[in-house]
mmCIF file of C-alpha atoms in Angstrom:
data_model
loop_
_atom_site.group_PDB
_atom_site.id
_atom_site.type_symbol
_atom_site.label_atom_id
_atom_site.label_comp_id
_atom_site.label_asym_id
_atom_site.label_seq_id
_atom_site.Cartn_x
_atom_site.Cartn_y
_atom_site.Cartn_z
ATOM 1 C CA ILE A 1 28.504 -46.782 -25.294
ATOM 2 C CA ASP A 2 31.433 -49.067 -26.149
ATOM 3 C CA TYR A 3 32.905 -49.232 -29.640
ATOM 4 C CA ASP A 4 35.853 -50.734 -31.477
ATOM 5 C CA ASP A 5 38.090 -49.635 -34.354
ATOM 6 C CA ASN A 6 35.902 -51.445 -36.914
ATOM 7 C CA GLY A 7 32.665 -49.601 -36.101
ATOM 8 C CA GLY A 8 31.224 -52.286 -33.846
ATOM 9 C CA VAL A 9 29.160 -50.746 -31.074
ATOM 10 C CA ILE A 10 27.543 -51.757 -27.779
ATOM 11 C CA ILE A 11 24.950 -49.340 -26.420
ATOM 12 C CA SER A 12 23.419 -50.116 -23.036
ATOM 13 C CA GLY A 13 21.251 -48.565 -20.368
ATOM 14 C CA VAL A 14 18.563 -49.206 -17.761
ATOM 15 C CA SER A 15 14.802 -48.705 -17.590
ATOM 16 C CA SER A 16 12.443 -49.488 -14.718
ATOM 17 C CA VAL A 17 9.610 -49.578 -17.284
ATOM 18 C CA PRO A 18 9.320 -52.751 -19.400
ATOM 19 C CA GLY A 19 9.256 -52.406 -23.157
ATOM 20 C CA ARG A 20 11.543 -52.110 -26.164
ATOM 21 C CA VAL A 21 14.259 -49.557 -26.779
ATOM 22 C CA ARG A 22 14.689 -48.209 -30.312
ATOM 23 C CA LEU A 23 18.087 -46.648 -31.029
ATOM 24 C CA TYR A 24 18.975 -43.894 -33.467
ATOM 25 C CA ALA A 25 22.257 -42.361 -34.652
ATOM 26 C CA SER A 26 21.559 -38.815 -35.883
ATOM 27 C CA ASN A 27 17.898 -39.633 -36.679
ATOM 28 C CA ALA A 28 18.673 -42.907 -38.527
ATOM 29 C CA ALA A 29 17.243 -45.963 -36.756
ATOM 30 C CA ILE A 30 20.024 -48.471 -36.088
ATOM 31 C CA GLY A 31 18.168 -51.126 -34.109
ATOM 32 C CA GLU A 32 15.931 -52.228 -31.257
ATOM 33 C CA THR A 33 16.335 -54.305 -28.121
ATOM 34 C CA ARG A 34 14.155 -55.387 -25.201
ATOM 35 C CA VAL A 35 14.395 -54.220 -21.586
ATOM 36 C CA GLY A 36 15.282 -57.321 -19.593
ATOM 37 C CA ALA A 37 13.816 -58.559 -16.313
ATOM 38 C CA ASP A 38 16.881 -57.070 -14.597
ATOM 39 C CA VAL A 39 15.849 -53.583 -15.968
ATOM 40 C CA ARG A 40 18.917 -53.486 -18.252
ATOM 41 C CA TRP A 41 18.994 -53.297 -22.027
ATOM 42 C CA THR A 42 21.889 -53.826 -24.438
ATOM 43 C CA TYR A 43 22.203 -53.370 -28.191
ATOM 44 C CA ILE A 44 25.188 -54.946 -29.986
ATOM 45 C CA ALA A 45 26.012 -54.406 -33.661
ATOM 46 C CA SER A 46 29.077 -54.737 -35.866
ATOM 47 C CA SER A 47 30.289 -52.186 -38.389
ATOM 48 C CA VAL A 48 27.400 -49.716 -38.032
ATOM 49 C CA MET A 49 29.167 -46.651 -36.689
ATOM 50 C CA PRO A 50 31.582 -44.806 -39.009
ATOM 51 C CA ILE A 51 34.059 -42.326 -37.533
ATOM 52 C CA GLY A 52 32.304 -39.047 -36.781
ATOM 53 C CA GLU A 53 29.941 -37.183 -34.491
ATOM 54 C CA TYR A 54 26.365 -38.273 -33.825
ATOM 55 C CA THR A 55 23.472 -37.758 -31.488
ATOM 56 C CA ILE A 56 22.645 -41.181 -30.086
ATOM 57 C CA ARG A 57 19.001 -41.408 -29.082
ATOM 58 C CA ALA A 58 17.312 -44.188 -27.121
ATOM 59 C CA GLU A 59 13.517 -44.190 -27.267
ATOM 60 C CA LEU A 60 11.485 -46.411 -24.923
ATOM 61 C CA LEU A 61 8.498 -48.047 -26.648
ATOM 62 C CA THR A 62 5.631 -49.408 -24.566
ATOM 63 C CA ASP A 63 2.408 -50.797 -26.027
ATOM 64 C CA GLY A 64 3.372 -49.518 -29.475
ATOM 65 C CA GLN A 65 3.719 -45.915 -28.309
ATOM 66 C CA SER A 66 6.858 -43.849 -27.952
ATOM 67 C CA ASP A 67 7.634 -42.886 -24.378
ATOM 68 C CA PRO A 68 10.717 -41.343 -22.721
ATOM 69 C CA VAL A 69 13.687 -40.431 -24.910
ATOM 70 C CA VAL A 70 17.325 -40.009 -23.919
ATOM 71 C CA ALA A 71 19.741 -38.319 -26.348
ATOM 72 C CA VAL A 72 23.485 -37.886 -25.911
ATOM 73 C CA PRO A 73 26.233 -36.376 -28.077
ATOM 74 C CA PHE A 74 28.651 -39.073 -29.237
ATOM 75 C CA GLU A 75 31.873 -39.011 -31.217
ATOM 76 C CA ARG A 76 33.504 -42.153 -32.581
ATOM 77 C CA LEU A 77 37.186 -41.342 -32.597
ATOM 78 C CA PRO A 78 39.578 -42.720 -35.234
ATOM 79 C CA PRO A 79 41.894 -45.577 -34.220
ATOM 80 C CA PRO A 80 45.035 -44.433 -32.414
ATOM 81 C CA PRO A 81 48.238 -44.347 -34.468
ATOM 82 C CA GLU A 82 50.759 -47.101 -33.939
ATOM 83 C CA THR A 83 53.701 -45.447 -32.224
ATOM 84 C CA GLY A 84 56.096 -48.224 -31.308
ATOM 85 C CA SER A 85 56.191 -49.028 -27.603
ATOM 86 C CA ASP A 86 53.418 -46.511 -26.772
ATOM 87 C CA TYR A 87 50.870 -48.406 -28.863
ATOM 88 C CA GLY A 88 48.402 -50.059 -26.569
ATOM 89 C CA ALA A 89 48.769 -47.593 -23.715
ATOM 90 C CA PRO A 90 45.363 -46.597 -22.291
ATOM 91 C CA SER A 91 44.225 -43.105 -23.200
ATOM 92 C CA ALA A 92 41.338 -40.882 -22.114
ATOM 93 C CA VAL A 93 39.519 -37.770 -23.313
ATOM 94 C CA PHE A 94 37.586 -35.863 -20.646
ATOM 95 C CA SER A 95 34.833 -33.256 -20.842
ATOM 96 C CA SER A 96 32.193 -32.118 -18.356
ATOM 97 C CA TYR A 97 29.498 -34.368 -19.865
ATOM 98 C CA ARG A 98 31.409 -37.427 -21.124
ATOM 99 C CA TRP A 99 34.613 -39.378 -20.700
ATOM 100 C CA GLN A 100 36.088 -41.548 -23.466
ATOM 101 C CA VAL A 101 38.540 -44.197 -22.349
ATOM 102 C CA ARG A 102 40.446 -46.301 -24.890
ATOM 103 C CA ARG A 103 42.293 -49.566 -24.244
ATOM 104 C CA SER A 104 43.982 -52.149 -26.458
ATOM 105 C CA LEU A 105 42.595 -55.614 -27.049
ATOM 106 C CA VAL A 106 44.394 -58.784 -28.021
ATOM 107 C CA GLY A 107 44.868 -58.803 -31.783
ATOM 108 C CA GLY A 108 45.954 -55.201 -32.212
ATOM 109 C CA VAL A 109 42.603 -53.375 -32.143
ATOM 110 C CA SER A 110 41.386 -51.035 -29.456
ATOM 111 C CA GLN A 111 38.064 -50.587 -27.729
ATOM 112 C CA SER A 112 36.659 -47.347 -26.374
ATOM 113 C CA ALA A 113 34.066 -46.759 -23.678
ATOM 114 C CA VAL A 114 32.091 -43.530 -23.467
ATOM 115 C CA ILE A 115 30.691 -42.674 -20.056
ATOM 116 C CA PHE A 116 27.991 -39.985 -19.920
ATOM 117 C CA GLU A 117 27.384 -37.694 -16.938
ATOM 118 C CA PRO A 118 30.509 -39.020 -15.185
ATOM 119 C CA GLU A 119 30.129 -36.718 -12.190
#
C-alpha cells in the first residue's frame, strides 16, 4: 500500500487466479480492479483514505463468487511536521508484520509505502 498526505492511495498485489479484486477499508467497499495478464493488480484512488487505522481487505471475485480474502492492518499516518532542514528526510516505522517508509516528493508532500510481512 502506498499513500500520500492528501489521502490518495495505491493498493497492489498479485493473484495467479484471474478475476476481479474488490477492496474494503474497515468493511466499506472502496473499489474494484482486474487481475492483469501479468498476475498483478493495482487500485489507485485519490482522497479516499483519511488519517487513521483500518483493516484493508482484498477479496478475489471469480465468476461472480467471492473467493480468497487477504486482510491486513493498516494505519495512515499524519503528514510529518515541517522542521526546517530535517523536512524531507526519509523516515521509517518498523514492526514485526509491517514496515512504513516515508519519503518526500517534489512539491512539498510526502509519500509512504507500507510493506507487509517484510521478513
